[in-house]
Structures are given as C-alpha cells and as structure tokens.
Short mmCIF file of C-alpha atoms in Angstrom, two decimals:
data_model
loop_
_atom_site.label_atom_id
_atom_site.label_comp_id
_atom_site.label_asym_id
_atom_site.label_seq_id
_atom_site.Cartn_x
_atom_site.Cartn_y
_atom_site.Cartn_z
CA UNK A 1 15.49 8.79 6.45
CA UNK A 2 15.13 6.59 3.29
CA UNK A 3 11.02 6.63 2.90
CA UNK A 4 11.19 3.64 0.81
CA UNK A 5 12.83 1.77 3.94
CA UNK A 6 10.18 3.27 6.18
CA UNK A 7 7.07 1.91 4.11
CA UNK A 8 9.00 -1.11 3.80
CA UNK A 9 9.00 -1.33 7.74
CA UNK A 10 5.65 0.04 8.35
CA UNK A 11 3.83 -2.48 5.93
CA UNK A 12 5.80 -5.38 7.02
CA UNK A 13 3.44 -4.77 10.54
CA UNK A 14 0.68 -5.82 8.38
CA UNK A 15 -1.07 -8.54 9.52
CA UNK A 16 -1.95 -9.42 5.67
CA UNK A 17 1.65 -8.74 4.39
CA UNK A 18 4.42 -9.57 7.07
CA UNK A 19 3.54 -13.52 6.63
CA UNK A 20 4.31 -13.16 3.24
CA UNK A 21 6.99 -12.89 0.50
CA UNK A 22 7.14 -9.05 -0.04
CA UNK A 23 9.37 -7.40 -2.75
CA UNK A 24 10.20 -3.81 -3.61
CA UNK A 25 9.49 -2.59 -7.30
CA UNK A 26 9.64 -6.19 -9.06
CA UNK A 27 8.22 -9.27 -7.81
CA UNK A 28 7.77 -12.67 -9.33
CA UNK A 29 4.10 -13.12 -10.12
CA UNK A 30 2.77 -16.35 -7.58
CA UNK A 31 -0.09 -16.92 -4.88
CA UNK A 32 0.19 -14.51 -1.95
CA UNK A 33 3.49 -12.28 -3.20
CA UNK A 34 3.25 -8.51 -2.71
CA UNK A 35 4.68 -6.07 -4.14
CA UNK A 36 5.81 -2.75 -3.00
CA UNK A 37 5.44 -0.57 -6.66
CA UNK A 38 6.60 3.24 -6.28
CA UNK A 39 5.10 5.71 -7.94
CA UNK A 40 6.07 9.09 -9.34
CA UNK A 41 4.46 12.40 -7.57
CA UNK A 42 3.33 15.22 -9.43
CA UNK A 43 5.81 18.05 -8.14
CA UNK A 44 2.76 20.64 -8.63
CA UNK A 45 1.18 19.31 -5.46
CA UNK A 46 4.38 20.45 -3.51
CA UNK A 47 2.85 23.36 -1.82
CA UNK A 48 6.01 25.87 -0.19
CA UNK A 49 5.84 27.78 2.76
CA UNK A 50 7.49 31.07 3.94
CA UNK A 51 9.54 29.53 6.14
CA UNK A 52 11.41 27.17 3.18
CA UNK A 53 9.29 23.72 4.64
CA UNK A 54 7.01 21.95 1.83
CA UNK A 55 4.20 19.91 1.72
CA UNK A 56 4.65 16.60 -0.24
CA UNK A 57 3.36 13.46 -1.48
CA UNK A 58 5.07 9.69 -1.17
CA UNK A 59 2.29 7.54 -3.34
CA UNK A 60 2.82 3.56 -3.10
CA UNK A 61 0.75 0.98 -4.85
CA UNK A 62 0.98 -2.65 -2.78
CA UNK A 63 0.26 -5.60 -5.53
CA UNK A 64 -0.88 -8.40 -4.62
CA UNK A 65 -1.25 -11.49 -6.41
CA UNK A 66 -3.82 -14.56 -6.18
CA UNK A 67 -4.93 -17.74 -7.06
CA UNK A 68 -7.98 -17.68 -8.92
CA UNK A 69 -11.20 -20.22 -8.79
CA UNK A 70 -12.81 -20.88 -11.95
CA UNK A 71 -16.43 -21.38 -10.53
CA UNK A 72 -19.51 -19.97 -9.94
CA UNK A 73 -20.52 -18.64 -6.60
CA UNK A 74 -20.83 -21.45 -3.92
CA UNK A 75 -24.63 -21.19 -2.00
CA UNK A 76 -23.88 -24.36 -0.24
CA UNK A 77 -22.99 -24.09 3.68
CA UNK A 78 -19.15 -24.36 4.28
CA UNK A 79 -18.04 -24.16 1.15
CA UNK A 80 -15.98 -21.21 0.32
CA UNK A 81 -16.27 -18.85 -2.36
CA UNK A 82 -12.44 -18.15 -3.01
CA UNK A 83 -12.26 -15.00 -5.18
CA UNK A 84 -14.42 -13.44 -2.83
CA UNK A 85 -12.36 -14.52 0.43
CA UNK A 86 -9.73 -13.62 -1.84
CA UNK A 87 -10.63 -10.32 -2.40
CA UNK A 88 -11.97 -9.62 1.21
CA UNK A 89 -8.33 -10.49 1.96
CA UNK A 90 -6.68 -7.82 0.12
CA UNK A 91 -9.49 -5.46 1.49
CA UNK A 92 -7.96 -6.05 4.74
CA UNK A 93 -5.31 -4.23 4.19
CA UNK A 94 -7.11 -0.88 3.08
CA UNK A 95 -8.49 -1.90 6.17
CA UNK A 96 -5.32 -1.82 8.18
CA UNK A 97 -4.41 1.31 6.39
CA UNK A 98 -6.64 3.61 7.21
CA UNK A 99 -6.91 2.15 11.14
CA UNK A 100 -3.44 3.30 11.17
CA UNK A 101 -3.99 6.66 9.70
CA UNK A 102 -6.54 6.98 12.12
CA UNK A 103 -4.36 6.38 15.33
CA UNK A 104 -2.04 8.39 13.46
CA UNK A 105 0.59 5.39 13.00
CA UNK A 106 2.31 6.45 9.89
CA UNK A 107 5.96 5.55 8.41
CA UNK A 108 8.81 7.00 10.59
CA UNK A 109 10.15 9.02 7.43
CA UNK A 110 12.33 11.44 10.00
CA UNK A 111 12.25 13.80 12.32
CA UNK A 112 12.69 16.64 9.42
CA UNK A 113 9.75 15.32 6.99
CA UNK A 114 6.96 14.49 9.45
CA UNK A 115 3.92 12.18 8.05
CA UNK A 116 0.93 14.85 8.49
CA UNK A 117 -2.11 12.17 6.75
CA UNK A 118 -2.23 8.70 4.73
CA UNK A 119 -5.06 7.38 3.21
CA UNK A 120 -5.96 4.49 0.71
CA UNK A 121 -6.94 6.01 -2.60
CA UNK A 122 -9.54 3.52 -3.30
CA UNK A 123 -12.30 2.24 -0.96
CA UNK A 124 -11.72 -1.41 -2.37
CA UNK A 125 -8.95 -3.46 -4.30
CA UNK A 126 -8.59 -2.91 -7.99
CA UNK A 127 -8.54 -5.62 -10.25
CA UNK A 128 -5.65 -5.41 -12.31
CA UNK A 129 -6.04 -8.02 -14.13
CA UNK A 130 -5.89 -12.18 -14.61
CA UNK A 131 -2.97 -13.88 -15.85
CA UNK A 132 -3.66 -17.49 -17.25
CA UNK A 133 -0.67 -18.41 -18.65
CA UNK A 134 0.65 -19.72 -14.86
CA UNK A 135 -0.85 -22.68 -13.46
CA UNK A 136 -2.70 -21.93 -10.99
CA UNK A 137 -3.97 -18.35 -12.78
CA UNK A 138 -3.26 -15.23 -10.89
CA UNK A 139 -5.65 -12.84 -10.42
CA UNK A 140 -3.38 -9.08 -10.12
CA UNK A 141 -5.40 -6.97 -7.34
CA UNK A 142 -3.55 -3.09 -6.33
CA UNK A 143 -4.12 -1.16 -3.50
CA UNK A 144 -2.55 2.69 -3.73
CA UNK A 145 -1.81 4.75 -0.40
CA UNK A 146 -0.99 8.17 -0.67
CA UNK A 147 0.99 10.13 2.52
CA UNK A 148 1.29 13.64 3.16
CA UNK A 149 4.63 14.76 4.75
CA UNK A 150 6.16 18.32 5.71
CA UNK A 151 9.50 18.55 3.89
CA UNK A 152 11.53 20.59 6.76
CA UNK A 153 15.12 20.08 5.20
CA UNK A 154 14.71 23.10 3.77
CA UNK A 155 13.54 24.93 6.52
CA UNK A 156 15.35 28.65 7.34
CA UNK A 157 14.61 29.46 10.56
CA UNK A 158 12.92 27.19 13.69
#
C-alpha cells in the first residue's frame, strides 16, 4: 500500500480539507490551498522485533494557506475577527485528527504495516509565516501528524 496515497485518502475525509484544492509536496501559495508536505523519519526510531516486524514512523505536515486582515481586533457585535476565525479554522483540523485517532480511524496503509497511533504534534497551528508580496497576503499556518505503524513485511514467522 502506497502510504502517501492513503493520507491522501484519509485527509481528503476532512471536513476542513476535502472542499478544497489539496496538493501533494508543492502547492501554489493562494487562500484556502493545502498542502500535503512529507517529511523525512529518523530511522533510529525504527524499533525491531524478534520476529523481523518494526515499529515506524510516517510524519506529514498539512500547510495551509490564508488570507490575512490587516486590522485590529473587532469588539463590535457581528463583526468578525478574520485571523482568528482563520486560525480557529485550521485548528479544526488538529481537531479532526486526533477525533480520529481516538476512534482509531487511521490511514489504510495495508494489511502488513498496521497504523498502531496518530497524533498531531502540536496542540495548535504554527505560524509559518506571512507572505505580502501576493495580493491578498497569505498568512502560511502548518499542522504536523505523526503515525505509528508495525512494519510486518519483514516478518519470519506468523
């Protein structure tokens, strides 16, 4: 099972994602894209068992990019505050993330690596950054999920 496919088709149940444009490694920076950005593992955290199975770790980071308000906090009734709704929107889907992980709904990645956890690394969005040279400026916010799978391909006995 390709495990970039199966992220792919797991985030794409999103409620925050599947409405929008979603691309895989590169993405063209503009209000509401995501990006799915892979990201190298450490192969020390592979821990090996006796029987030839190992522990590892798939490690995504989902960008996504916003339109950014210049203005100060709105205290008037009704009117919205958008970098905050902005940000509570990306929040939504650590949100979604970790409700999954706890129904244990993870990415299919095959019957011989089963998905054992999956968890948001942060509480909240990072802010990557602001680009102003686009019109309307983007503001770059990254969410990174980490999932723990049992590597059975090289498995010598059942």
């Amino acid at each position: 099972m390709d495990k970039n496919q199966a992220v792919i088709d797991f985030l794409l149940k999103c409620p925050q994602i599947k409405g929008n444009p979603l691309f895989f490694n590169f993405a063209e920076a503009k209000d509401n894209n995501k990006q799915i950005v892979t990201i190298a593992n450490d192969k020390s955290i592979n821990k090996g068992f006796v029987d030839g199975s190992v522990l590892r770790r798939y490690t995504f980071t989902i960008i996504d990019y916003r339109s950014v308000a210049y203005q100060s906090i709105v205290t008037v009734a009704k009117l919205s505050n958008e970098n905050v709704d902005e940000m509570f929107d990306v929040q939504k889907i650590i949100n979604w993330v970790t409700e999954q992980a706890e129904k244990n709904f993870f990415p299919d990645f095959g019957e011989k690596c089963p998905v054992e956890s999956m968890w948001a690394v942060t509480d909240t969005p990072n802010l990557n950054g602001v680009d102003t040279s686009v019109k309307p400026a983007l503001a770059k916010y990254s969410v990174s999920v980490q999932i723990e799978y049992l590597d059975k391909t090289g498995v010598l006995w059942n």
